Coordinates of C-alpha atoms and ligand atoms in Angstrom, one line a residue:
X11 CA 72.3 124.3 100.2
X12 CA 70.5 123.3 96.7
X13 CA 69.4 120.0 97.2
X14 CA 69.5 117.5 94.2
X15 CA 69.1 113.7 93.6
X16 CA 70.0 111.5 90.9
X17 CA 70.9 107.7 90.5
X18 CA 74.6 107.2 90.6
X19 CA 76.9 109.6 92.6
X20 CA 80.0 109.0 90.9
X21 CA 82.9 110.7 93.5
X22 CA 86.4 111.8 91.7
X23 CA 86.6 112.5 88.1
X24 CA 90.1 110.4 87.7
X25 CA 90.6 107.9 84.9
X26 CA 88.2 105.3 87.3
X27 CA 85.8 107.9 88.0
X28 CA 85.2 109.0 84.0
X29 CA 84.8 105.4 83.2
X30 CA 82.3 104.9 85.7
X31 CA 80.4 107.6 84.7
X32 CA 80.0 106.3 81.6
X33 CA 79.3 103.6 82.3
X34 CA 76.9 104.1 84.2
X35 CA 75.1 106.8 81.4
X36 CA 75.5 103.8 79.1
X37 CA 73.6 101.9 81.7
X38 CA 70.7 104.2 81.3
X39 CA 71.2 106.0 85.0
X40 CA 71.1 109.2 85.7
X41 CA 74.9 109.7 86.8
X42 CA 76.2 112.6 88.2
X43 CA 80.3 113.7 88.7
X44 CA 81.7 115.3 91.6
X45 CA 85.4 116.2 91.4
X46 CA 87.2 118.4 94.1
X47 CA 90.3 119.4 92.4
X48 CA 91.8 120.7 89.2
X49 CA 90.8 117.6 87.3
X50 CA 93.1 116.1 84.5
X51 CA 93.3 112.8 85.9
X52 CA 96.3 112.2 88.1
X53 CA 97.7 110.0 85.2
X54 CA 98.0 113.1 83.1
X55 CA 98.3 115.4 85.3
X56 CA 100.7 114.2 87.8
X57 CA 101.9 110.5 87.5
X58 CA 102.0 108.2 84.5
X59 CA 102.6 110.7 81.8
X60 CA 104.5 113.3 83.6
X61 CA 106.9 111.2 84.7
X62 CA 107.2 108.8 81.7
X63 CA 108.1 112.6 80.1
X64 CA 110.7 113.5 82.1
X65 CA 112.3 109.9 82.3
X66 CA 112.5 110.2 78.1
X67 CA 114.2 113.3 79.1
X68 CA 117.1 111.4 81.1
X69 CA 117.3 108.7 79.4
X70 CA 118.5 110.8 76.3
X71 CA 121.1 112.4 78.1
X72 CA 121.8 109.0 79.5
X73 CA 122.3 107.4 75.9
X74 CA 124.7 110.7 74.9
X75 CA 126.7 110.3 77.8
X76 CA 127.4 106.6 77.4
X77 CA 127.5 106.3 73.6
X78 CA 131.1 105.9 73.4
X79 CA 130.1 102.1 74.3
X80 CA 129.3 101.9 70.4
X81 CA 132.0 103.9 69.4
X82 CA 130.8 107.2 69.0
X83 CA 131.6 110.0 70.8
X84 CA 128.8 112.7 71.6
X85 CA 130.7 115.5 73.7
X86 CA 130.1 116.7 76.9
X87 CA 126.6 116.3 77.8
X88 CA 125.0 119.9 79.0
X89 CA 121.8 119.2 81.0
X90 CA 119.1 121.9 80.6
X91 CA 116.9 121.9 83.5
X92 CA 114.9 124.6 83.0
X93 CA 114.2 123.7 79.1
X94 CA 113.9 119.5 80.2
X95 CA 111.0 120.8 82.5
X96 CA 109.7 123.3 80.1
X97 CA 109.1 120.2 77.6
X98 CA 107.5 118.0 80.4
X99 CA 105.0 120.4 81.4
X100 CA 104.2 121.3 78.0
X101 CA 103.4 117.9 76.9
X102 CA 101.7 117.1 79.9
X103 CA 99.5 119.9 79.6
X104 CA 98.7 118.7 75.7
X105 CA 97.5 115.1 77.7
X106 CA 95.2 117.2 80.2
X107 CA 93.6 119.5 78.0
X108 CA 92.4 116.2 75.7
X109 CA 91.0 114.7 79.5
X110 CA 89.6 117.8 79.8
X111 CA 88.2 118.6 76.6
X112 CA 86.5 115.4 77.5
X113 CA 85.2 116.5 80.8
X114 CA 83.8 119.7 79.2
X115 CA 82.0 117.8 76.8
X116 CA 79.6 116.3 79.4
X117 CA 76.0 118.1 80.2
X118 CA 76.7 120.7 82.5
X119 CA 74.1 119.8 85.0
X120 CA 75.8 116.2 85.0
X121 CA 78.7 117.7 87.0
X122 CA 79.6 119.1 90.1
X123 CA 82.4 121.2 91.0
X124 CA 83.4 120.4 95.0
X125 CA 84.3 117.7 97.5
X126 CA 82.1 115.2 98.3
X127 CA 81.3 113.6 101.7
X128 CA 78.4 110.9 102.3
X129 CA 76.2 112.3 105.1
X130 CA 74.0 109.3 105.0
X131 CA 73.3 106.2 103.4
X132 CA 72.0 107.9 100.6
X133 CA 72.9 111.2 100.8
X134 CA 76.3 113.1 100.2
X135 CA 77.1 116.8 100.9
X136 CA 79.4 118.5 98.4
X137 CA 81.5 121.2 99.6
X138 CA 78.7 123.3 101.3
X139 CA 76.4 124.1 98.5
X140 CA 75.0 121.0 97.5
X141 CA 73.0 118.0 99.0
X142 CA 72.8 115.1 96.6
X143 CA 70.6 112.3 97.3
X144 CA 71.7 109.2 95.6
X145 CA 70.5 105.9 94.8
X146 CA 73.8 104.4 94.6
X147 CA 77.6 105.8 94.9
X148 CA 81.1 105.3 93.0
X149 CA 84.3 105.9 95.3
X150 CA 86.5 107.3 93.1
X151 CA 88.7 109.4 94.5
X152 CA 92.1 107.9 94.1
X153 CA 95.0 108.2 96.4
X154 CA 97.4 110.9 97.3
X155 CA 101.4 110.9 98.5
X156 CA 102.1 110.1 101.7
X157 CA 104.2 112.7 103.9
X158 CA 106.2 111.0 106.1
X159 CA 105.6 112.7 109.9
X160 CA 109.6 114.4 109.9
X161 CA 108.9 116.0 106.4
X162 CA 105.6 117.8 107.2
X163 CA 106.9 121.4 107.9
X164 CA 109.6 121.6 104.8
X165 CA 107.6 123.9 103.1
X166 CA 108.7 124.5 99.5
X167 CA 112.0 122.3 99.9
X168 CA 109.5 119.7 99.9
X169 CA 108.5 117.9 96.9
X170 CA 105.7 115.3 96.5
X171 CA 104.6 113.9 92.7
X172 CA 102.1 116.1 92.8
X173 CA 104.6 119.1 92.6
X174 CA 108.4 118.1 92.0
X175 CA 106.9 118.2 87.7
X176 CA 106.3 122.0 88.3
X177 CA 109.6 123.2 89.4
X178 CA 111.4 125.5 86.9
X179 CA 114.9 124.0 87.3
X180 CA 116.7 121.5 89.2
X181 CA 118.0 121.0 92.1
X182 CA 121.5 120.0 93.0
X183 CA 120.7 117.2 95.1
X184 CA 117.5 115.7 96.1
X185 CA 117.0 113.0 98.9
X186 CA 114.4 110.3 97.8
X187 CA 111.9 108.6 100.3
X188 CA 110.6 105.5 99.0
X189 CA 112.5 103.3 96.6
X190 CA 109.1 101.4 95.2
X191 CA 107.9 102.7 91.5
X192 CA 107.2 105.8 91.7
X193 CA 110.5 107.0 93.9
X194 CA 112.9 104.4 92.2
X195 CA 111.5 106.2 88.5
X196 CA 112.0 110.0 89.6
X197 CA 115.3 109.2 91.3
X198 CA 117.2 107.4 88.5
X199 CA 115.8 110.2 86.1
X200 CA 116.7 112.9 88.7
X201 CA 120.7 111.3 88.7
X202 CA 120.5 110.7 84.9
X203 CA 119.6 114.8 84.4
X204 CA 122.7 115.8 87.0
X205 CA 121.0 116.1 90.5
X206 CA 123.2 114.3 92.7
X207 CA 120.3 111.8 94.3
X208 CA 120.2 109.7 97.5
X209 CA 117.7 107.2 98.3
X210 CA 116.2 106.6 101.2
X211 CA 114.0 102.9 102.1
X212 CA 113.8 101.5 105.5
X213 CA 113.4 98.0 103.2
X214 CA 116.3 96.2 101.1
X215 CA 114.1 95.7 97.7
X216 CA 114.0 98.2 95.9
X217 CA 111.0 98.5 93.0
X218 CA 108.7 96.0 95.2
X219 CA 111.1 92.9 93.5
X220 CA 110.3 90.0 96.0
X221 CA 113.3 87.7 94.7
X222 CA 116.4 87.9 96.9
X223 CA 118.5 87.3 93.5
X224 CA 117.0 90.5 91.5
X225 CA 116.5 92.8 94.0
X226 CA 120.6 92.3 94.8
X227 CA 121.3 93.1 91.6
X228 CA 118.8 96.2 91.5
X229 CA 121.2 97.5 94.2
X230 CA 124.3 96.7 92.5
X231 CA 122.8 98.7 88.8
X232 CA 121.1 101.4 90.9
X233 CA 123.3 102.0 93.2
X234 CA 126.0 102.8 90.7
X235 CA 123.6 106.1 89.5
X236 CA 122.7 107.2 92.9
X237 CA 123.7 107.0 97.3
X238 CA 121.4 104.1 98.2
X239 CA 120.6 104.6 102.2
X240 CA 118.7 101.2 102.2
X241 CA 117.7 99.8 105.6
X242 CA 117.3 103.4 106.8
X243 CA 114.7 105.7 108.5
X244 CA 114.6 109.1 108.3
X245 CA 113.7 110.3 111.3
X246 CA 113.7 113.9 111.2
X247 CA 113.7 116.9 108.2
X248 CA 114.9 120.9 109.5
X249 CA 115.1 123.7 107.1
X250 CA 118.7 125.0 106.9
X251 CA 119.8 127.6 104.9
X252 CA 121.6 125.0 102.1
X253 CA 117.9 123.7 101.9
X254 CA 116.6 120.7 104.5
X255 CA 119.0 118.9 106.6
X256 CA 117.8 115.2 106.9
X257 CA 118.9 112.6 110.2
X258 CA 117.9 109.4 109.7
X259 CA 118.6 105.5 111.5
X260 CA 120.9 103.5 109.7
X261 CA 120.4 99.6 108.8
X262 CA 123.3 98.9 111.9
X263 CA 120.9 101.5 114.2
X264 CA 123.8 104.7 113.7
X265 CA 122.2 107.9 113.3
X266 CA 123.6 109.8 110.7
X267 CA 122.6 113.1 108.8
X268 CA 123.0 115.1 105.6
X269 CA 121.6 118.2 103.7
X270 CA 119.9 118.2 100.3
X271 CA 118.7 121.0 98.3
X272 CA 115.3 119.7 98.2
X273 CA 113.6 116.3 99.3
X274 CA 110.8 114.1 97.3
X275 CA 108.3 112.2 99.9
X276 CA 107.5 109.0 97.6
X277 CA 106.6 107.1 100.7
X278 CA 103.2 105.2 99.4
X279 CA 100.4 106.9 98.4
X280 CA 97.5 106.5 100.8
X281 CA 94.0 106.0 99.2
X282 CA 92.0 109.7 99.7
X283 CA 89.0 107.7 101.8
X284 CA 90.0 109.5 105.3
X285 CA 87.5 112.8 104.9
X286 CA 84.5 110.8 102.8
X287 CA 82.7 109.9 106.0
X288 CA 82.4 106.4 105.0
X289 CA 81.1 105.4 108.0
X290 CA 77.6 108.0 107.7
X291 CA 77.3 106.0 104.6
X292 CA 77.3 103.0 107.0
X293 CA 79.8 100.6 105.4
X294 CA 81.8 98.5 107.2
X295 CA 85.6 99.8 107.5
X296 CA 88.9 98.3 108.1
X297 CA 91.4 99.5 110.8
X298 CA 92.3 101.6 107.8
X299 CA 89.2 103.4 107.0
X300 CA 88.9 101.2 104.1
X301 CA 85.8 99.2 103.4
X302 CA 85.1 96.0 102.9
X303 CA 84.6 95.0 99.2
X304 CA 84.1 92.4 96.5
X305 CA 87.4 92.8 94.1
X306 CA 85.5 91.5 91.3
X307 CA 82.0 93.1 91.9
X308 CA 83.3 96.2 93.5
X309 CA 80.3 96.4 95.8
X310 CA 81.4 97.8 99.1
X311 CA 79.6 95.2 102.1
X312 CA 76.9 97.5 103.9
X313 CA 75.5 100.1 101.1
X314 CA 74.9 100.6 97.7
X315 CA 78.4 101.9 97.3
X316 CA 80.9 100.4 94.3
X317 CA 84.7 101.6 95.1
X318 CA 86.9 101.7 92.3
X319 CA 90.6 102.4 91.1
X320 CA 93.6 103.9 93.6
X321 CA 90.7 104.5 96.2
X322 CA 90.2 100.6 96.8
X323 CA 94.4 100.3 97.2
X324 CA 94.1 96.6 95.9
X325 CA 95.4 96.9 92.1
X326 CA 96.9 101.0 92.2
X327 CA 98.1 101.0 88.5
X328 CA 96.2 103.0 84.9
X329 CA 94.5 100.0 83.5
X330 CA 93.2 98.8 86.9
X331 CA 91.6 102.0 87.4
X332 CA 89.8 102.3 84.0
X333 CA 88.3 98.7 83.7
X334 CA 87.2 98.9 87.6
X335 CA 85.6 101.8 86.6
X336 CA 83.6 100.2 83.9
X337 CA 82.8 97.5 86.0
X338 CA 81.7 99.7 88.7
X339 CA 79.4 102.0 86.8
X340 CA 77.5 99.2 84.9
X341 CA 77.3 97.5 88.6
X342 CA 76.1 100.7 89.7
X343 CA 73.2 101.1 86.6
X344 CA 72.3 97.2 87.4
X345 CA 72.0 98.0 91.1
X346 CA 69.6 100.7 90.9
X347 CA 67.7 98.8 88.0
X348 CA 67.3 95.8 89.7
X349 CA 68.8 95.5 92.8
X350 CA 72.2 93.6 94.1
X351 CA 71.6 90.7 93.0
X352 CA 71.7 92.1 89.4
X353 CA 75.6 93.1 89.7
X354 CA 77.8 91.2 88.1
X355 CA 81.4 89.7 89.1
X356 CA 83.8 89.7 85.8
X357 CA 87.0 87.6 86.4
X358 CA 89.8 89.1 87.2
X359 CA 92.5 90.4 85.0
X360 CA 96.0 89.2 85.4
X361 CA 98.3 91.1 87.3
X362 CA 100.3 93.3 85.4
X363 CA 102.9 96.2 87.2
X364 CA 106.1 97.9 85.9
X365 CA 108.1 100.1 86.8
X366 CA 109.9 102.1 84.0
X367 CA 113.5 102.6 85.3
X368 CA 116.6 101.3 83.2
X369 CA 117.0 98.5 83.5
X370 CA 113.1 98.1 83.9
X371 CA 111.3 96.1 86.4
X372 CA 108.2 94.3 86.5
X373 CA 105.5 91.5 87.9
X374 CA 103.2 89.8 86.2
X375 CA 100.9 87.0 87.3
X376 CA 100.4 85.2 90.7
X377 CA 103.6 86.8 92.9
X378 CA 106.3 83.4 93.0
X379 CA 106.0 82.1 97.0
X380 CA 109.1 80.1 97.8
X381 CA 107.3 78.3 99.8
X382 CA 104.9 76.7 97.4
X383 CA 107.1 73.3 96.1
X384 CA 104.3 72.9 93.5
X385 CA 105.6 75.3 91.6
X386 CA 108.4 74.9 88.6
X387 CA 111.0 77.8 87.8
X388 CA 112.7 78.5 84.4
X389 CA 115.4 81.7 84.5
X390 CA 116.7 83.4 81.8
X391 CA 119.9 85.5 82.9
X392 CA 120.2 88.7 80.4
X393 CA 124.1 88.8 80.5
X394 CA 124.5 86.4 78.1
X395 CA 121.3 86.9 75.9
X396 CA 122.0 88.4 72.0
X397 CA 119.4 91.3 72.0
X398 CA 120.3 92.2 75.4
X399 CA 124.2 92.3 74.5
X400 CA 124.0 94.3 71.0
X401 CA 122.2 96.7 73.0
X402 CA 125.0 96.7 75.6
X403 CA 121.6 96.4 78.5
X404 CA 122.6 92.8 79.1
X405 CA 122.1 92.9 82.8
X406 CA 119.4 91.4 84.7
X407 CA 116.8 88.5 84.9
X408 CA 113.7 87.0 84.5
X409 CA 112.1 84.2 86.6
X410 CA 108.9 82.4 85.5
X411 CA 106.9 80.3 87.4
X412 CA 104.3 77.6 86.3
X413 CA 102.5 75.0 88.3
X414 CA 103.0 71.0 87.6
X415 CA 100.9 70.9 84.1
X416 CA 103.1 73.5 82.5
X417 CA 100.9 76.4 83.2
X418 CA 101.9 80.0 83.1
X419 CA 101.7 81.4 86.7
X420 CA 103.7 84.6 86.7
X421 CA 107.1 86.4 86.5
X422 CA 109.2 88.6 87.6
X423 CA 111.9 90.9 86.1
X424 CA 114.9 93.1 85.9
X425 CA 116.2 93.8 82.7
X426 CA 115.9 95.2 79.3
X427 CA 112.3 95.8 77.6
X428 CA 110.6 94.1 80.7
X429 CA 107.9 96.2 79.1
X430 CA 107.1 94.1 76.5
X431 CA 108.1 90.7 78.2
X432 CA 105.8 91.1 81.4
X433 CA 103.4 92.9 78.3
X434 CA 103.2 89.2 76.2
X435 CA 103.8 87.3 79.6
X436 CA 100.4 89.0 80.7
X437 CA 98.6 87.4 77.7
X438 CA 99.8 84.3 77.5
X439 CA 98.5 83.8 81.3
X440 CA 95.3 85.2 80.6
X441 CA 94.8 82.5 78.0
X442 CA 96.1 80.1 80.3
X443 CA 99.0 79.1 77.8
X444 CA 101.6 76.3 79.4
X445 CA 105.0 77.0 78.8
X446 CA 105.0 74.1 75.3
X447 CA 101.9 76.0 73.9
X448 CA 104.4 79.6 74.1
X449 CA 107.6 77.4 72.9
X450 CA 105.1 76.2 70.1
X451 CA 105.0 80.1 68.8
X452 CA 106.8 82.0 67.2
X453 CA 109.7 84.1 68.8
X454 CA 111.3 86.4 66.5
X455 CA 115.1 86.6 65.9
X456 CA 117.1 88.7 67.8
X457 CA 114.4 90.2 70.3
X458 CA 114.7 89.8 74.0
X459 CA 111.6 88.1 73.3
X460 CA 113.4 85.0 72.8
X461 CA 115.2 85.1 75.5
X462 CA 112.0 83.6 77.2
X463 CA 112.7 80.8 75.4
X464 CA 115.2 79.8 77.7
X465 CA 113.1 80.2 80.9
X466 CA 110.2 78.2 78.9
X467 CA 111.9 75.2 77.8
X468 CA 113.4 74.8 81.7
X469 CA 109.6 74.9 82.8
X470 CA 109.2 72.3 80.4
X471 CA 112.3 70.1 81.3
X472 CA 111.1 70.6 85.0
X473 CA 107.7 68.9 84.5
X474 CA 106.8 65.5 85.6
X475 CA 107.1 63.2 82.7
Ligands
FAD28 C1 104.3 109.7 89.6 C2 103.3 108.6 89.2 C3 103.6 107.8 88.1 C4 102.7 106.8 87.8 N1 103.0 106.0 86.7 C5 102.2 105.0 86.3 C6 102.4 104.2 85.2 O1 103.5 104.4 84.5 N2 101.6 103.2 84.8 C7 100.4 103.0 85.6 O2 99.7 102.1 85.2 N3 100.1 103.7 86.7 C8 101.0 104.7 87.0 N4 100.7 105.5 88.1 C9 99.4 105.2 88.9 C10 98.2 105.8 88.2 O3 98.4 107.2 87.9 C11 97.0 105.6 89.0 O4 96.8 104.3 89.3 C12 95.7 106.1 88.4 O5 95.9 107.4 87.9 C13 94.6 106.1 89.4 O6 93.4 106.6 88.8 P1 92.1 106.9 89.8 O7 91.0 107.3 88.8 O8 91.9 105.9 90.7 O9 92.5 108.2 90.6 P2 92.7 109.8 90.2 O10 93.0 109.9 88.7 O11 93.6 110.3 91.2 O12 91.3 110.4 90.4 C14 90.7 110.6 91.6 C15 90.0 112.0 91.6 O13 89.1 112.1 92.7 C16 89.1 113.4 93.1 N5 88.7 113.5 94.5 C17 89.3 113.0 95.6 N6 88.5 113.1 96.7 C18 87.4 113.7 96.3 C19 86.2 114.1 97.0 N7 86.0 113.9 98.3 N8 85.2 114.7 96.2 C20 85.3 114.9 94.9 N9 86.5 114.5 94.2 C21 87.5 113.9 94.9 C22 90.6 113.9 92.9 O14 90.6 115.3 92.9 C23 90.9 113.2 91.6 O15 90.7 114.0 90.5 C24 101.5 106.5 88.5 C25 101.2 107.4 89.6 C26 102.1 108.4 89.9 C27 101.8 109.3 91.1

């Protein structure tokens, strides 16, 4: 074993892990990266961009296939598989190479190629060929899909995120597990490219909507693209020779069965903190394995160990995972400067997740508890609203939420360009803006934009006087 030291072990070279790094050089430590796989960034490599790609992809053929809603007639609509997967991969691979052109770019001796494990309190073993003393450590080693127990010996028919963007062609029929972002995205752009998709979730809401009202119309738009199985359990997954043959609990307790061509396990993605050996680092662990950390700081209780990004499971989204990173690398460089009482705590960003299906979905803010009567609600229904209607996506809802002086809380949504609403909505909470300051700016005519104006001025009508 070569034995090294330096002063920050950072652990995973994923978007949190290169911006800890950095920050940490900036700091003026001596970092070191570890990273045990092929690098890239999951973002690039597997997940945001990826699938962003191939839902462009069905979108398109979505648009040709319904165009006749503006008069226009397009044809039959041929699907390509082999070409729309061609075209993900090689655009994906143009995002990768710049990540790792960027990776390449750091001083060799600043990086280690291998998988880490702490073997101490100050000490990590990577792979078997090097022991790395360190003076502080960054947890960045994301998370990884979750293979539900009656899936696990599919073999090839299998597909997880971190494979279904290499297959050459696609499959007939797919059976989805998991109808939160990730699933509900792959399975809409899966139906929209021809693959005749069924969606399994032992819950009723689909894309983690908490309102009763929008996740009941998420079934009704959804479900007319693809076999919802909602309230169900799959229970078991056999090989067959048409590809896997799935049983699985109904929502009335029936036990029922089909066969796919292929299934995608989008069941939750674990954090990877199982085979770290957290514990020889001696923090304290949840039932989970997880440990017990400041969100703000990103100090883990019990070491001088900073946990950032997917690997933390509190905010698992791209911008989360690049500012924590920040925050945990300079934390790490004022740590072994000066001790803990040198890190610092930034506030919190607002919370900001979507989920890029048509129509799209998203939360921004503090989530809306039914149960908290402080609060004031202003809707806006899309099905009437002008930009929503020329665009023929008038379907859908947004509910805002502020507190008794007006100001912004969150929202939630289902509709069109719920990118750019939860987007503004995001800002205009983190400047804590009441719902007269946002009426008191401009909206521009016809967006969906202005739709919010509708949800806004019921805040304000709801006030106190
Ligand atoms: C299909 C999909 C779509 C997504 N779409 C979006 C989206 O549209 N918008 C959005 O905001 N987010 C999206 N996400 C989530 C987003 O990709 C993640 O939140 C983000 O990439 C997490 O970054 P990270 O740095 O925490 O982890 P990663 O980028 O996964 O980095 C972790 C790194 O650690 C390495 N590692 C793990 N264990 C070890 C070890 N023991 N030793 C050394 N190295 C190790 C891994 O190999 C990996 O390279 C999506 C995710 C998926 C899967």
């Amino acid at each position: 074993m070569r034995e090294r030291s330096c002063d920050i072990a950072v652990i995973g070279a994923g978007t949190a892990g290169l911006a800890a790094f950095h920050a940490a050089r900036d700091g003026g430590a001596d970092a070191v990266l570890i990273e045990a796989g092929p690098g890239g960034t999951t973002c690039a490599r597997v997940g945001c961009m990826p699938s962003k790609l191939l839902i462009t992809a069905a979108n398109a053929a979505h648009a040709a296939r319904h165009a006749e809603t503006f008069g226009i007639a397009a044809g039959p609509v041929r699907v390509d598989g082999r070409r729309v997967m061609a075209r993900v991969r090689r655009e994906r691979d143009r995002f990768v190479a710049g990540v790792r052109e960027g990776v390449d770019a750091l001083p060799a001796g600043a990086r280690i190629a291998g998988r880490a494990r702490f073997t101490g309190p100050d000490t990590l073993a990577v792979d078997d060929h090097t022991a790395l003393r360190f003076r502080a450590a960054i947890v960045a080693t994301g998370s990884s899909p979750a293979v539900p127990e009656p899936l696990r010996d599919l073999g090839d028919r299998l597909l997880t995120s971190d494979t279904v963007f290499e297959i050459p062609d696609l499959p007939d029929s797919l059976a989805v597990l998991g109808g939160g972002a990730v699933g509900l995205e792959l399975a809409q752009a899966m139906a929209r490219l021809g693959v005749s998709v069924t969606l399994f979730d032992p819950g009723t809401h689909l894309a983690a909507l908490r309102d009763d009202g929008l996740a009941e119309t998420a079934r009704q738009l959804f479900g007319a693209e693809m076999t919802l199985r909602l309230g169900c359990t799959v229970t078991e997954g056999e090989r067959d020779r048409a590809g896997v043959r799935l049983t699985w609990t109904d929502a009335s307790g029936a036990t029922r069965t089909d066969t796919f061509a292929c299934v995608l396990a989008a069941a939750g993605r674990p954090p990877n903190v199982r085979h770290l050996g957290l514990d020889a680092a001696g923090l304290a662990l949840d039932a989970h394995g997880l440990p017990d950390f400041d969100a703000r700081s990103l100090l883990c209780r019990g070491g001088p160990v900073l946990i950032a990004g997917d690997a933390n499971a509190d905010r698992p989204v791209l911008h989360e995972a690049a500012r924590q990173g920040r925050i945990a690398g300079a934390n790490a460089a004022r740590l072994v400067a000066s001790g803990r009482d040198a890190v610092e705590a930034p506030r919190r960003w607002t919370n900001l997740a979507m989920v890029f299906t048509e129509p799209q979905a998203a939360s921004v803010g503090t989530p809306y508890d039914p149960a908290d009567a402080t609060l004031v609600l202003g809707t806006v229904d899309f099905g009437d609203q002008g930009r929503a209607r020329i665009m023929a996506e008038n379907a859908g809802a947004l509910r805002l939420h502020a507190d008794r002086s007006g100001t912004l809380r969150g929202a939630e949504m289902l509709g069109p360009a719920c990118e750019h609403l939860a987007q503004f909505l995001a800002l205009a909470i983190a400047d804590g803006l009441t719902a007269q300051d946002l009426l008191d700016r401009p909206f521009y005519h016809p967006t969906v934009e202005e739709g919010l104006k509708t949800a806004l001025v019921a805040i304000v009508a709801g006030l106190d006087p």
